[in-house]
Short mmCIF file of C-alpha atoms in Angstrom, two decimals:
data_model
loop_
_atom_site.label_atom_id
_atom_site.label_comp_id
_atom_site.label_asym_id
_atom_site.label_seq_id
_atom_site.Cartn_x
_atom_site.Cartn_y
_atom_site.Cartn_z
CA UNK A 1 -0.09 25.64 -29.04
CA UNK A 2 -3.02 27.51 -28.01
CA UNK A 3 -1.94 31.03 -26.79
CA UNK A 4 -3.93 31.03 -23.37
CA UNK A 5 -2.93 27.55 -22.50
CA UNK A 6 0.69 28.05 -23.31
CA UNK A 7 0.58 31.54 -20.95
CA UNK A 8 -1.05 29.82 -18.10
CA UNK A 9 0.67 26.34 -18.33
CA UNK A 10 3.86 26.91 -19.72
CA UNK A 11 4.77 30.27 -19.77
CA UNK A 12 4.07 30.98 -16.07
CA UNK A 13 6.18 28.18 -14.83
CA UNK A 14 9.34 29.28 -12.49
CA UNK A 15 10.25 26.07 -11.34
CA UNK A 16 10.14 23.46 -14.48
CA UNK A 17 11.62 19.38 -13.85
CA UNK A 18 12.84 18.71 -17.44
CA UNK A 19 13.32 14.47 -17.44
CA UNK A 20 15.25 13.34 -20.04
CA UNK A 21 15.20 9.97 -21.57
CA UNK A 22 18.01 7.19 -22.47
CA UNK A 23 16.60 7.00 -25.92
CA UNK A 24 17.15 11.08 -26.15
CA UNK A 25 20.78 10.76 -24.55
CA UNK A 26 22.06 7.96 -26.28
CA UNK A 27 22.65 6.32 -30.02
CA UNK A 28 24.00 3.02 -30.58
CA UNK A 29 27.81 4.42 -30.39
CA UNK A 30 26.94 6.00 -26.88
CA UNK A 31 25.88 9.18 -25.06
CA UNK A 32 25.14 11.91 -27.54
CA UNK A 33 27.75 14.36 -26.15
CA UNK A 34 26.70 17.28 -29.01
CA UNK A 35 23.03 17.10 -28.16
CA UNK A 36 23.37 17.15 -24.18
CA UNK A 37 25.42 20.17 -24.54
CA UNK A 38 22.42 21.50 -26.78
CA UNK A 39 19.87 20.83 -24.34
CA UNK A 40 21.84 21.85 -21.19
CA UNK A 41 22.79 25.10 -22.98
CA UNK A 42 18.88 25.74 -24.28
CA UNK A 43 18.69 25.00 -20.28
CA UNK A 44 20.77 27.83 -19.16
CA UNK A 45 18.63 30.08 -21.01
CA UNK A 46 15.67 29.24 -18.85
CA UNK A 47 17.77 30.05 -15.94
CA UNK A 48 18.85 33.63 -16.91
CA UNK A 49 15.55 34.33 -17.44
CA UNK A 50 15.16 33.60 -13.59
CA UNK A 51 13.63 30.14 -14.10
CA UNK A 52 14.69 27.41 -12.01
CA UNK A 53 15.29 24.16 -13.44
CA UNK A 54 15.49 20.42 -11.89
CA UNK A 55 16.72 17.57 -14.44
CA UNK A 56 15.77 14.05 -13.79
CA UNK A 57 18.45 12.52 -16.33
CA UNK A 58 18.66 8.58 -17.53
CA UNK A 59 21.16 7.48 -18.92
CA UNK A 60 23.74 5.75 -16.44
CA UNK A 61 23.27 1.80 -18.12
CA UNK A 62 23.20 2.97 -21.35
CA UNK A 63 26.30 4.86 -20.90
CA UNK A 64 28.30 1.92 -19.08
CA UNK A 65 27.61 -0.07 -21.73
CA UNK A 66 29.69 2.26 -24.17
CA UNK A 67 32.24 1.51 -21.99
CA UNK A 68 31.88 -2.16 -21.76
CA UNK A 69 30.48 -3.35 -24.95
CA UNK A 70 30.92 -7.10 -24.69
CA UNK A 71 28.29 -6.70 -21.52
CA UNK A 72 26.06 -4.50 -23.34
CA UNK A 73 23.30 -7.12 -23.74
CA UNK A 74 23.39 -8.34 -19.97
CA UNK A 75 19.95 -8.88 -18.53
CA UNK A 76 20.70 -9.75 -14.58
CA UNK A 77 20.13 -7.09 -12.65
CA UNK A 78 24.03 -7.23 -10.78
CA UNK A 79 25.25 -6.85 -14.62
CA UNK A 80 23.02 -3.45 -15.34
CA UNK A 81 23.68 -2.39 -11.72
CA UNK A 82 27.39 -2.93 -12.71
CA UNK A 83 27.14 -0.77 -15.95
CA UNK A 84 24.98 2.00 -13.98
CA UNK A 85 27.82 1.97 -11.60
CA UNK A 86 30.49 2.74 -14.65
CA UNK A 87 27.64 4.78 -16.61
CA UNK A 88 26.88 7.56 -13.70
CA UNK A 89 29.99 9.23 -13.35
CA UNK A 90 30.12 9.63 -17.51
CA UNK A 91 27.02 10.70 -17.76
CA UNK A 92 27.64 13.17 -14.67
CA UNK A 93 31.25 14.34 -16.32
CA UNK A 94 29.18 15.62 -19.72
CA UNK A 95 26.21 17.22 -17.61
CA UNK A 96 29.30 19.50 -15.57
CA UNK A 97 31.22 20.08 -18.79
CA UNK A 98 28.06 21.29 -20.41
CA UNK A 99 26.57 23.11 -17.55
CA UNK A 100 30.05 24.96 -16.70
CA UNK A 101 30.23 26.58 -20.26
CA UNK A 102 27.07 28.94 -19.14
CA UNK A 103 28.89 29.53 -15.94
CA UNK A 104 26.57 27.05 -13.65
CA UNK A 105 27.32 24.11 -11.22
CA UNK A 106 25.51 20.95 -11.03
CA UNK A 107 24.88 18.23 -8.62
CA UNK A 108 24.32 14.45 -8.30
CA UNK A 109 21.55 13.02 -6.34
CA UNK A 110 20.94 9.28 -6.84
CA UNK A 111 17.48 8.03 -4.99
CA UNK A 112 15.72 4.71 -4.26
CA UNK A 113 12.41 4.19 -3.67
CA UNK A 114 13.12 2.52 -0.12
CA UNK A 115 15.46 5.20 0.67
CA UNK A 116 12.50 7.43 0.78
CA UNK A 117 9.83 5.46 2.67
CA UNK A 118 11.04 7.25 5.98
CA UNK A 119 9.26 10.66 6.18
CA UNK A 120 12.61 12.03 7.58
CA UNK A 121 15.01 11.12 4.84
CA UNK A 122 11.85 12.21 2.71
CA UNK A 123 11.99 15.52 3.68
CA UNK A 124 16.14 15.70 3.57
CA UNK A 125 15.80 14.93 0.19
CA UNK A 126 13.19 18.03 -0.37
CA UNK A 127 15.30 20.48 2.31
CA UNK A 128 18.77 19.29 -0.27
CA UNK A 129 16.60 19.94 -3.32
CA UNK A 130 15.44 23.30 -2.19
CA UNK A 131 19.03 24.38 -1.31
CA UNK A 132 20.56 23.35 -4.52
CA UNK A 133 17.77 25.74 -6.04
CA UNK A 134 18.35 28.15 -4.02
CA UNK A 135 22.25 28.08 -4.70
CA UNK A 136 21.44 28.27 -8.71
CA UNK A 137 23.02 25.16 -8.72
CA UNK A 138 21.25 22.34 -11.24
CA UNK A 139 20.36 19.30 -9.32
CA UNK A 140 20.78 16.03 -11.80
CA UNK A 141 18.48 13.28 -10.49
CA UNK A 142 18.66 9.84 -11.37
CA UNK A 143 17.60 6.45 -9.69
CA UNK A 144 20.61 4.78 -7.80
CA UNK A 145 20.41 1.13 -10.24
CA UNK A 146 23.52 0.14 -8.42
CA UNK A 147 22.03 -0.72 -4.89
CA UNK A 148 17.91 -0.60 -5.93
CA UNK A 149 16.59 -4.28 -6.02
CA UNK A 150 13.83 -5.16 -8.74
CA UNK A 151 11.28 -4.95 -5.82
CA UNK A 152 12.58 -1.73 -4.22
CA UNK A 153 12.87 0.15 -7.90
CA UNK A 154 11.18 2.50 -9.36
CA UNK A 155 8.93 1.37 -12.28
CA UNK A 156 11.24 4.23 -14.80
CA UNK A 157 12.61 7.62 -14.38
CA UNK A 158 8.87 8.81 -15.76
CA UNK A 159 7.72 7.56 -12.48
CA UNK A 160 10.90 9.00 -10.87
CA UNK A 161 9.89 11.97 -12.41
CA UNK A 162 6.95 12.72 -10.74
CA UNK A 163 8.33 11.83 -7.28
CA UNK A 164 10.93 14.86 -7.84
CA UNK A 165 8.19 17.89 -8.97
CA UNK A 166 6.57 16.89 -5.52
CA UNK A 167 10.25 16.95 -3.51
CA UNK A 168 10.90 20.20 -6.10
CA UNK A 169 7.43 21.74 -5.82
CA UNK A 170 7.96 22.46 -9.26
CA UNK A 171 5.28 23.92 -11.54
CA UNK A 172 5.85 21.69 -14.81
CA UNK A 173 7.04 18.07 -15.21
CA UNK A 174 8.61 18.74 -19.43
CA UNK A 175 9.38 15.13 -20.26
CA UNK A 176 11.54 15.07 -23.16
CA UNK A 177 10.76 11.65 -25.56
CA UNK A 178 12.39 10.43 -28.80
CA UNK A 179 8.95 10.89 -29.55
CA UNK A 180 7.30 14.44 -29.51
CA UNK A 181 3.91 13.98 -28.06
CA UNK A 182 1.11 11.84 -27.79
CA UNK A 183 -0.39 9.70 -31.45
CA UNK A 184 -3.85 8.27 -31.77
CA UNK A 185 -1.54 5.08 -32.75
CA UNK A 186 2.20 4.22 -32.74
CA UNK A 187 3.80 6.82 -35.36
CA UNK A 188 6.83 4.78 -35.67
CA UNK A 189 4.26 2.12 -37.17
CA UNK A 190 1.54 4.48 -38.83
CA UNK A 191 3.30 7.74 -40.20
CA UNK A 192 -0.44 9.49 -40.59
CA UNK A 193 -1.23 8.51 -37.14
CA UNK A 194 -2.51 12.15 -35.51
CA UNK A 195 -0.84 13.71 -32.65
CA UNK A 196 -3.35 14.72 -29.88
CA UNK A 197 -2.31 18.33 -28.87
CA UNK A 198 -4.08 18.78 -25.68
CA UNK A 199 -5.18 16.10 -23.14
CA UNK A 200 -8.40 17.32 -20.50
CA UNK A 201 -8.29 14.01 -18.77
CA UNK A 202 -6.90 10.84 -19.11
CA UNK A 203 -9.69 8.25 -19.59
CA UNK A 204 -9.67 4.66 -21.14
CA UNK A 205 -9.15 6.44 -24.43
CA UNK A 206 -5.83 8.01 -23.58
CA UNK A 207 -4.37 5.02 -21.76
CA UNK A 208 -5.63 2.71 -25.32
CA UNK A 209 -3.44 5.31 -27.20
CA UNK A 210 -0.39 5.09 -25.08
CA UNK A 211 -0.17 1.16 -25.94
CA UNK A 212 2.75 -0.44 -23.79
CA UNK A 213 5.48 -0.84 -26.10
CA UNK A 214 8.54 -0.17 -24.37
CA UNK A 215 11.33 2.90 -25.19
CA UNK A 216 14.29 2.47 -27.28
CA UNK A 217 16.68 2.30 -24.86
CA UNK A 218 15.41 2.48 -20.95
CA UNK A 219 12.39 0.39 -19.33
CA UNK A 220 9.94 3.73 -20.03
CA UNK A 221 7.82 3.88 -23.21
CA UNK A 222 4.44 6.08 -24.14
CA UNK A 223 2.47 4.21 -21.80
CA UNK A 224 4.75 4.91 -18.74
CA UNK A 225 4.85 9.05 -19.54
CA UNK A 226 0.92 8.62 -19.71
CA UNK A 227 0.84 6.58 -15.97
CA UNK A 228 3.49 9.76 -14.74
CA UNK A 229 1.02 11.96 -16.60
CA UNK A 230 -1.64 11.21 -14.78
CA UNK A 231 -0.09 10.86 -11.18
CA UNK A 232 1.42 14.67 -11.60
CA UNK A 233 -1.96 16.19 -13.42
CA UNK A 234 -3.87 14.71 -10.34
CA UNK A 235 -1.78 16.72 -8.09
CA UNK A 236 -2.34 20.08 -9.96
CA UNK A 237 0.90 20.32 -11.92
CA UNK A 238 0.89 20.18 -15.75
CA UNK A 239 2.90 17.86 -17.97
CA UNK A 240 4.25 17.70 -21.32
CA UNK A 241 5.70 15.23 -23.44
CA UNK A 242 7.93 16.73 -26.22
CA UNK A 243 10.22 15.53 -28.90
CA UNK A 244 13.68 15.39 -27.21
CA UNK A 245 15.87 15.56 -30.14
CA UNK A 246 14.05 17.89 -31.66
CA UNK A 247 16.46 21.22 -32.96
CA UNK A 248 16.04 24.20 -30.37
CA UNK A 249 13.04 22.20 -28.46
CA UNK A 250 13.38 23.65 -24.91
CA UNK A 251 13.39 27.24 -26.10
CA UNK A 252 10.51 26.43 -28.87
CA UNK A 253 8.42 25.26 -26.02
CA UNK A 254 9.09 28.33 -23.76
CA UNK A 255 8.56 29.96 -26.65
CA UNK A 256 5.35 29.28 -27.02
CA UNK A 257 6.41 27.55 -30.74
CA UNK A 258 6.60 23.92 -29.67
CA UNK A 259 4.68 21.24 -31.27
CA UNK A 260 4.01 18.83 -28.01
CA UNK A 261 1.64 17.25 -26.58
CA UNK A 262 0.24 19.42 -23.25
CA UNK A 263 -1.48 17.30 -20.05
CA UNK A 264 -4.12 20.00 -18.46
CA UNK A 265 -3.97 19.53 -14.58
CA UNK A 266 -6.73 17.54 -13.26
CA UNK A 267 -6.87 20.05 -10.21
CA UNK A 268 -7.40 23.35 -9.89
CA UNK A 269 -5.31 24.03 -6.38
CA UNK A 270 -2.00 22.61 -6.26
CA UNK A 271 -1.65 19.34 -3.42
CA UNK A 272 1.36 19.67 -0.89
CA UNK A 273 2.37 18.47 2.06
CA UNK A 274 2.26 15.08 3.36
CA UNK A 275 0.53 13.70 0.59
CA UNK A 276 2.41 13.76 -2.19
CA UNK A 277 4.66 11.97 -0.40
CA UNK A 278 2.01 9.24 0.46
CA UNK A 279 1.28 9.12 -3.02
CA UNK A 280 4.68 8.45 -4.89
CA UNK A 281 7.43 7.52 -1.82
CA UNK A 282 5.60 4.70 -0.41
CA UNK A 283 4.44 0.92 -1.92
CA UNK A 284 0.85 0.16 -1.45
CA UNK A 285 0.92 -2.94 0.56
CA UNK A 286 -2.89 -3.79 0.21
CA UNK A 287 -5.98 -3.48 -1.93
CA UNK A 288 -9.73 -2.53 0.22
CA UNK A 289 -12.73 -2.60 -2.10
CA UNK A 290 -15.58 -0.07 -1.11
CA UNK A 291 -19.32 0.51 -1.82
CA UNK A 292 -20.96 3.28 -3.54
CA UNK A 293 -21.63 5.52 -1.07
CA UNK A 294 -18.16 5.63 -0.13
CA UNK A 295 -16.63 6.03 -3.11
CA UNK A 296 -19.04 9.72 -3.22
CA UNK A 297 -18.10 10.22 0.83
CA UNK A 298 -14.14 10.13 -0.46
CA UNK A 299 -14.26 11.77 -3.71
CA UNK A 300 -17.36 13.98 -3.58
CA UNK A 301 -17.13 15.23 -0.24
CA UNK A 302 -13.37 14.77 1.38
CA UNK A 303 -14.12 12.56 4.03
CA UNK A 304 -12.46 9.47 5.83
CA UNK A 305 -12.70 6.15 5.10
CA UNK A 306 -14.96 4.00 7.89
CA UNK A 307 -15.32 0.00 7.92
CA UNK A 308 -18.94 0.54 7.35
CA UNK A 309 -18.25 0.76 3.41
CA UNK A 310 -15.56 -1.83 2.93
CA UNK A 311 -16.50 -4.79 1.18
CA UNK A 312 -13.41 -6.76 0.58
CA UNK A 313 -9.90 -6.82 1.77
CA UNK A 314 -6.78 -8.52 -0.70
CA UNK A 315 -2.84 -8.61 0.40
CA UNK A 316 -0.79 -8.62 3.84
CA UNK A 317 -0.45 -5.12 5.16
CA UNK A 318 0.16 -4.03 9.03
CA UNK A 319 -0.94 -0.58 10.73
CA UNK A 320 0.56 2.20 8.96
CA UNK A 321 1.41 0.59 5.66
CA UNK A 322 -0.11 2.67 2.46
CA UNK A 323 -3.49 0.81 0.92
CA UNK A 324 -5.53 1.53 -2.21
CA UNK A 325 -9.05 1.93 -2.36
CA UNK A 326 -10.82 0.61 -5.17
CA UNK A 327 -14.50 0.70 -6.32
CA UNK A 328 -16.66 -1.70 -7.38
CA UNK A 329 -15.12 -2.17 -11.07
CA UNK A 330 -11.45 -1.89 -10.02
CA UNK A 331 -10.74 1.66 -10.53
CA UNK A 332 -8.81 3.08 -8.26
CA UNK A 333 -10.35 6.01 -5.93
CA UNK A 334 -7.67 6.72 -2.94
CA UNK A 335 -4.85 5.54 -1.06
CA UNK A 336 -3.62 6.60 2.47
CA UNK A 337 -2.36 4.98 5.53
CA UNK A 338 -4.49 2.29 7.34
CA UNK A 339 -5.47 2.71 11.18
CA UNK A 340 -5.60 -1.37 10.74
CA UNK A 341 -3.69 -4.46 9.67
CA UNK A 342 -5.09 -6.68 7.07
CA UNK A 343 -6.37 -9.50 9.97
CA UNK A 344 -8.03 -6.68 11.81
CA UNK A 345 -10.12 -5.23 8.64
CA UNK A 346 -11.35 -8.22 7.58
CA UNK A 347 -13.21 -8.43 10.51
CA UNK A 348 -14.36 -4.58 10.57
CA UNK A 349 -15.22 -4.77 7.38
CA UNK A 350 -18.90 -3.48 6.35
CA UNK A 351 -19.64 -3.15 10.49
CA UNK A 352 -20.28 0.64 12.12
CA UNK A 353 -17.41 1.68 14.00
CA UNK A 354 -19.07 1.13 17.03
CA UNK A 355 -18.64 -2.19 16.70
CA UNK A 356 -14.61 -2.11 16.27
CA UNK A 357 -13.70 -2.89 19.49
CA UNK A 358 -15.67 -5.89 20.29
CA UNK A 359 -14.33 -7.16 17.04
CA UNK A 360 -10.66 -6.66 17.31
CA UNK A 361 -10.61 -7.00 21.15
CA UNK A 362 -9.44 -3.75 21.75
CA UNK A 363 -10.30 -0.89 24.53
CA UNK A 364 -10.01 2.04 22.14
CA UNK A 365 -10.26 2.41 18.66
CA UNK A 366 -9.58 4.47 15.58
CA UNK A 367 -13.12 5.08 14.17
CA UNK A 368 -11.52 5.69 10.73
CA UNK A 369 -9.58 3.17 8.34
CA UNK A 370 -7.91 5.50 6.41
CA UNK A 371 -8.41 9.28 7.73
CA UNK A 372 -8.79 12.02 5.22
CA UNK A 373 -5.52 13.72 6.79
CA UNK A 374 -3.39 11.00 5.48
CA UNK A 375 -5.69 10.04 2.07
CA UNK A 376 -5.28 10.82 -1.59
CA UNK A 377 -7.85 10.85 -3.33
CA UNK A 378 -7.41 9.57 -7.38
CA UNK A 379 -10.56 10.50 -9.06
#
């Protein structure tokens, strides 16, 4: 790895979420128990060096279905909620065995994506985060697959991932793959297929290259890592995607000797606050379509959304709910909170906000659809 880009992006990270995937946990006879203890211990080194680490761990399925091998190939929900509900406390007992060997304590914290909608419980989950750190005690993050619906879930612990550097405020999102990095084509199908080292910005090229076949053993593959990849990069933090069963790969990469594939953060300042959680915590209930000129007054110059530059609106959504903002090709721009319900923009829609009373047969009005206070911007 380049020596400049390793000290700034890599090197100079104090607070570091390491996810770890089911196909780097697991072989067909169960959880790896050698290689966990490998990892957690190259983990411990980070931490006397007065790093602070966060681990977003699968696992839990794959691990209840050591357990109960006759219901290894169930494909209902209730039956992998049933094996994640065996699965977490084994995969929890190796993570404390491992840990306690270096002399530090861990911690379970199961989330849903509903369970974090509510700003409040949002920010419990951020203040019990923080204290864990703050203890030296290793937080172990998973989703909790025994009460998440289909609906509710989220899409893999990639995109789980990036919900915890934003509770964490971490400074690098290491995803470790049972593949080390990011191929011009599947390597598992083409052996010659070249490994792209650094990524500037993920464009049409990047997302062709991450394909969407799925991981060996949990719902994430390539093209999952590349959708958390760009999520966390847009928010200023780093990512990388390195071979998880790879001898000594933690300490190679702080090392500055690993051969992985680095994400370059899209910007410069890192994004806190509210917005984060706007971006990850909540579904986006609706889709608004906008015009030119306010795709450049969102992106180019920070401001709000106004009715005056929406051209269509698509799905149900009430006051409040998180909406996307798309331009005129279907890429997406922003997201935020909407000052209206579906009904009520579609009759705003393209009129000055002037007119937004007389339309919606209101008194007062919001002059903004989506204010820049409570807007994301994607691009």
């Amino acid at each position: 790895m380049d020596r400049k880009l390793f000290e700034k992006y890599i090197d100079s990270a104090k607070r570091i979420v390491i996810k770890i995937g089911s196909a780097v946990l697991t072989n067909d006879r169960g959880l790896e128990k050698e290689l966990i203890f490998d990892l957690c211990s190259q983990t411990a080194a980070l931490m006397k060096e007065g790093r602070q680490v966060v681990i977003v761990s699968s696992g839990a399925v794959a691990a209840g279905m050591t357990k109960m091998p006759e219901k290894a190939f169930g494909r209902t929900i209730p039956e992998k909620q049933a094996l994640a509900a065996i699965g977490q406390g084994l995969l929890m007992q190796v993570y404390e065995e491992a840990f306690s060997r270096h002399a530090y304590k861990v911690a379970q914290i199961l989330l849903t994506r509903d369970g974090l909608v509510p700003r409040r419980r949002y920010v419990n989950a951020k203040n019990t985060i923080k204290t864990l750190i703050d203890w030296t005690v290793v937080p172990i993050i998973n989703e909790n697959d025994t009460v998440a619906t289909e609906e509710l879930q989220f899409t893999d612990n990639d995109a789980l991932s990036v919900l915890v550097v934003n509770l964490a405020e971490a400074d690098l999102l290491v995803c470790l793959s049972d593949i080390d990095g990011l191929y011009a084509k599947d390597p598992r199908i083409h052996p010659d297929a070249e490994k792209i080292k650094v990524v500037k910005e993920i464009d049409s090229k990047i997302l062709a290259m991450a394909g969407d076949s799925p991981g060996r053993a949990g719902r994430g593959g390539m093209a999952s890592k590349i959708r958390a990849a760009s999520m966390v990069t847009s928010f200023g933090v780093p990512m990388v995607i390195a071979g998880g069963k790879e001898p000594n790969v933690i300490a190679n990469l702080f090392g500055g000797k690993s051969d992985c594939t680095l994400f370059l953060p899209a910007k410069k300042k890192r994004i806190l606050g509210r917005k984060p959680w706007i971006a990850y915590a909540l579904e986006r209930k609706g889709v608004v379509r906008i015009d030119d000129g306010a795709v450049r007054a969102l992106v180019q110059n920070g401001k709000s959304l106004l009715p005056a530059g929406i051209v269509q609106v698509s799905g149900e959504f009430n006051e409040g709910d998180c909406i996307v903002c798309v331009d005129s090709k279907g890429n997406e721009v922003a997201l935020g909170l909407s000052n209206y319900s579906a009904e009520e923009l579609k009759k705003i829609s393209g009129c000055h906000s002037s007119q937004i009373c007389a339309k919606i047969g209101r008194n007062s009005a919001k002059e903004e659809v989506i204010h820049r206070d409570n807007m994301v911007t994607l691009q």
